[in-house]
C-alpha cells in the first residue's frame, strides 16, 4: 500500500478529518504567504506581545490535544507538493488552537546564517502549555523577534488602571 495512504488509514477518524481539512488549507496559507505582505495577515497570528518569551499554562488535556494537532500538521506538511514550512505550519496550528480554544503562544524568530547571500534565517513555532507543537526542530537557536498569543488572554499592555 502507498505509504501516505497507509499513514492516513491508521489515523483515528477525527485526525483523518483534520488531515483532509488541513491539506488544502495549507495550500491556501502558502499562497497567502507568497502573495500578501506580512503586515496584512499578521492579525491572523493572534494578539502581538512584543518579543517576549511567554509560556501559557494549559491543562494536560489541552496539551495532549495541542500535541496531536501538531503531529497531524507535520504529517500534512510532509505530503504537500508545495513548501509547507514553519510559518505555514504555525498558521495552521494557530487556527486549530483557536478552534479548540487552546491557549497558545506563537513565536517568530531569527538567527544569523553562514550563507553570505542570505545572512538571516527565520523560524516560527507554536507552544501549547509546555510543549512546542510545531516548529520545535532547532527553535532554541532563534532569537524571538515577535510573539503572538491567544486573543483576549492577557491584559493589554500600556493601559492605565483605574
mmCIF file of C-alpha atoms in Angstrom:
data_model
loop_
_atom_site.group_PDB
_atom_site.id
_atom_site.type_symbol
_atom_site.label_atom_id
_atom_site.label_comp_id
_atom_site.label_asym_id
_atom_site.label_seq_id
_atom_site.Cartn_x
_atom_site.Cartn_y
_atom_site.Cartn_z
ATOM 1 C CA UNK A 1 0.000 0.000 0.000
ATOM 2 C CA UNK A 2 1.194 3.522 -0.820
ATOM 3 C CA UNK A 3 2.892 4.893 2.351
ATOM 4 C CA UNK A 4 0.877 8.170 2.640
ATOM 5 C CA UNK A 5 -2.347 6.211 2.270
ATOM 6 C CA UNK A 6 -1.248 3.664 4.857
ATOM 7 C CA UNK A 7 -0.368 6.509 7.252
ATOM 8 C CA UNK A 8 -3.760 8.130 6.666
ATOM 9 C CA UNK A 9 -5.761 4.915 7.158
ATOM 10 C CA UNK A 10 -4.065 4.232 10.501
ATOM 11 C CA UNK A 11 -5.139 7.610 11.924
ATOM 12 C CA UNK A 12 -8.206 7.907 14.171
ATOM 13 C CA UNK A 13 -11.277 9.250 12.346
ATOM 14 C CA UNK A 14 -11.014 12.701 13.966
ATOM 15 C CA UNK A 15 -7.409 13.058 12.810
ATOM 16 C CA UNK A 16 -8.339 11.856 9.308
ATOM 17 C CA UNK A 17 -10.868 14.694 9.173
ATOM 18 C CA UNK A 18 -8.200 17.154 10.333
ATOM 19 C CA UNK A 19 -5.861 15.858 7.631
ATOM 20 C CA UNK A 20 -8.497 16.264 4.902
ATOM 21 C CA UNK A 21 -9.247 19.798 6.098
ATOM 22 C CA UNK A 22 -5.648 20.904 6.627
ATOM 23 C CA UNK A 23 -4.213 19.635 3.336
ATOM 24 C CA UNK A 24 -5.986 22.138 1.037
ATOM 25 C CA UNK A 25 -5.904 24.803 3.738
ATOM 26 C CA UNK A 26 -2.114 24.577 3.820
ATOM 27 C CA UNK A 27 -2.075 25.419 0.111
ATOM 28 C CA UNK A 28 -4.231 28.483 0.708
ATOM 29 C CA UNK A 29 -1.997 29.591 3.576
ATOM 30 C CA UNK A 30 1.116 29.080 1.423
ATOM 31 C CA UNK A 31 -0.442 31.152 -1.391
ATOM 32 C CA UNK A 32 -1.326 33.887 1.106
ATOM 33 C CA UNK A 33 2.241 33.985 2.431
ATOM 34 C CA UNK A 34 3.610 34.329 -1.100
ATOM 35 C CA UNK A 35 1.069 36.867 -2.374
ATOM 36 C CA UNK A 36 0.145 39.040 0.607
ATOM 37 C CA UNK A 37 2.501 41.259 2.657
ATOM 38 C CA UNK A 38 3.021 40.023 6.220
ATOM 39 C CA UNK A 39 1.521 43.194 7.704
ATOM 40 C CA UNK A 40 -1.817 42.333 6.037
ATOM 41 C CA UNK A 41 -2.163 38.908 7.657
ATOM 42 C CA UNK A 42 -0.216 39.360 10.913
ATOM 43 C CA UNK A 43 -3.529 39.811 12.749
ATOM 44 C CA UNK A 44 -4.289 36.148 11.994
ATOM 45 C CA UNK A 45 -1.483 35.072 14.310
ATOM 46 C CA UNK A 46 -3.137 36.376 17.483
ATOM 47 C CA UNK A 47 -2.516 39.328 19.802
ATOM 48 C CA UNK A 48 1.009 40.683 19.430
ATOM 49 C CA UNK A 49 3.043 40.773 22.639
ATOM 50 C CA UNK A 50 6.345 42.311 21.560
ATOM 51 C CA UNK A 51 9.251 39.905 21.585
ATOM 52 C CA UNK A 52 8.620 38.327 24.983
ATOM 53 C CA UNK A 53 9.237 34.670 25.622
ATOM 54 C CA UNK A 54 5.954 33.505 27.089
ATOM 55 C CA UNK A 55 4.584 30.243 28.382
ATOM 56 C CA UNK A 56 0.824 29.993 28.897
ATOM 57 C CA UNK A 57 -0.476 27.405 31.299
ATOM 58 C CA UNK A 58 -2.677 24.684 29.863
ATOM 59 C CA UNK A 59 -4.309 21.664 31.424
ATOM 60 C CA UNK A 60 -2.989 18.200 30.438
ATOM 61 C CA UNK A 61 -5.936 17.552 28.090
ATOM 62 C CA UNK A 62 -5.236 20.799 26.207
ATOM 63 C CA UNK A 63 -1.541 19.958 25.965
ATOM 64 C CA UNK A 64 -2.376 16.495 24.616
ATOM 65 C CA UNK A 65 -4.823 17.902 22.053
ATOM 66 C CA UNK A 66 -2.224 20.501 21.011
ATOM 67 C CA UNK A 67 0.379 17.779 20.600
ATOM 68 C CA UNK A 68 -1.991 15.730 18.397
ATOM 69 C CA UNK A 69 -2.782 18.786 16.288
ATOM 70 C CA UNK A 70 0.940 19.404 15.838
ATOM 71 C CA UNK A 71 1.582 15.822 14.708
ATOM 72 C CA UNK A 72 -1.175 15.979 12.086
ATOM 73 C CA UNK A 73 0.073 19.334 10.784
ATOM 74 C CA UNK A 74 3.590 17.910 10.440
ATOM 75 C CA UNK A 75 2.202 14.892 8.545
ATOM 76 C CA UNK A 76 0.200 17.160 6.229
ATOM 77 C CA UNK A 77 3.332 19.256 5.582
ATOM 78 C CA UNK A 78 5.262 16.152 4.516
ATOM 79 C CA UNK A 79 2.664 15.260 1.872
ATOM 80 C CA UNK A 80 2.025 18.646 0.239
ATOM 81 C CA UNK A 81 3.532 19.273 -3.204
ATOM 82 C CA UNK A 82 4.234 22.890 -2.138
ATOM 83 C CA UNK A 83 6.505 24.102 0.656
ATOM 84 C CA UNK A 84 4.697 23.862 3.977
ATOM 85 C CA UNK A 85 7.462 25.004 6.253
ATOM 86 C CA UNK A 86 7.326 26.556 9.688
ATOM 87 C CA UNK A 87 5.175 29.650 9.031
ATOM 88 C CA UNK A 88 2.532 27.663 7.150
ATOM 89 C CA UNK A 89 2.506 25.085 9.948
ATOM 90 C CA UNK A 90 2.357 27.788 12.641
ATOM 91 C CA UNK A 91 -0.627 29.486 10.994
ATOM 92 C CA UNK A 92 -2.437 26.155 10.660
ATOM 93 C CA UNK A 93 -1.682 25.278 14.297
ATOM 94 C CA UNK A 94 -2.878 28.692 15.421
ATOM 95 C CA UNK A 95 -6.164 28.165 13.578
ATOM 96 C CA UNK A 96 -6.711 24.745 15.111
ATOM 97 C CA UNK A 97 -5.823 26.037 18.583
ATOM 98 C CA UNK A 98 -8.265 28.880 18.160
ATOM 99 C CA UNK A 99 -10.998 26.471 17.023
ATOM 100 C CA UNK A 100 -10.461 24.195 20.046
ATOM 101 C CA UNK A 101 -9.934 27.189 22.393
ATOM 102 C CA UNK A 102 -6.425 26.106 23.349
ATOM 103 C CA UNK A 103 -4.113 28.725 24.863
ATOM 104 C CA UNK A 104 -1.145 29.117 22.508
ATOM 105 C CA UNK A 105 1.968 31.210 22.028
ATOM 106 C CA UNK A 106 3.304 31.720 18.505
ATOM 107 C CA UNK A 107 6.908 32.925 18.258
ATOM 108 C CA UNK A 108 8.719 34.318 15.231
ATOM 109 C CA UNK A 109 12.499 34.250 15.489
ATOM 110 C CA UNK A 110 15.651 34.932 13.517
ATOM 111 C CA UNK A 111 19.245 33.776 13.644
ATOM 112 C CA UNK A 112 22.373 34.537 11.685
ATOM 113 C CA UNK A 113 23.062 32.248 8.760
ATOM 114 C CA UNK A 114 26.501 31.341 7.382
ATOM 115 C CA UNK A 115 25.200 31.926 3.842
ATOM 116 C CA UNK A 116 26.568 35.271 2.550
ATOM 117 C CA UNK A 117 23.634 35.765 0.157
ATOM 118 C CA UNK A 118 21.055 35.315 2.931
ATOM 119 C CA UNK A 119 22.575 36.350 6.293
ATOM 120 C CA UNK A 120 19.394 35.863 8.348
ATOM 121 C CA UNK A 121 17.273 32.760 8.786
ATOM 122 C CA UNK A 122 13.708 32.972 10.149
ATOM 123 C CA UNK A 123 11.616 30.438 12.022
ATOM 124 C CA UNK A 124 8.125 30.163 13.528
ATOM 125 C CA UNK A 125 6.948 27.846 16.276
ATOM 126 C CA UNK A 126 3.809 27.364 18.362
ATOM 127 C CA UNK A 127 3.645 26.376 22.022
ATOM 128 C CA UNK A 128 0.641 24.939 23.878
ATOM 129 C CA UNK A 129 1.326 24.664 27.589
ATOM 130 C CA UNK A 130 4.870 23.400 27.929
ATOM 131 C CA UNK A 131 5.012 21.677 24.518
ATOM 132 C CA UNK A 132 6.232 23.097 21.226
ATOM 133 C CA UNK A 133 3.610 21.597 18.914
ATOM 134 C CA UNK A 134 5.006 22.801 15.559
ATOM 135 C CA UNK A 135 8.412 24.181 14.632
ATOM 136 C CA UNK A 136 10.268 22.576 17.527
ATOM 137 C CA UNK A 137 13.249 21.463 15.452
ATOM 138 C CA UNK A 138 16.014 23.965 16.177
ATOM 139 C CA UNK A 139 13.749 26.613 17.684
ATOM 140 C CA UNK A 140 16.154 27.242 20.589
ATOM 141 C CA UNK A 141 18.757 28.608 18.167
ATOM 142 C CA UNK A 142 16.498 31.519 17.187
ATOM 143 C CA UNK A 143 16.147 34.906 18.866
ATOM 144 C CA UNK A 144 12.497 35.811 19.355
ATOM 145 C CA UNK A 145 11.547 38.940 17.418
ATOM 146 C CA UNK A 146 7.781 38.736 17.733
ATOM 147 C CA UNK A 147 5.304 36.922 19.977
ATOM 148 C CA UNK A 148 1.594 36.336 19.424
ATOM 149 C CA UNK A 149 -0.815 34.843 21.942
ATOM 150 C CA UNK A 150 -4.375 33.613 22.137
ATOM 151 C CA UNK A 151 -6.586 36.700 21.647
ATOM 152 C CA UNK A 152 -8.026 38.256 24.813
ATOM 153 C CA UNK A 153 -5.965 36.004 27.045
ATOM 154 C CA UNK A 154 -3.550 38.531 28.548
ATOM 155 C CA UNK A 155 -4.347 42.043 29.741
ATOM 156 C CA UNK A 156 -3.458 44.781 27.249
ATOM 157 C CA UNK A 157 -0.085 46.417 27.843
ATOM 158 C CA UNK A 158 0.161 50.137 28.458
ATOM 159 C CA UNK A 159 -3.344 50.575 29.869
ATOM 160 C CA UNK A 160 -3.701 52.700 32.988
ATOM 161 C CA UNK A 161 -5.536 51.029 35.834
ATOM 162 C CA UNK A 162 -8.432 52.835 37.455
#
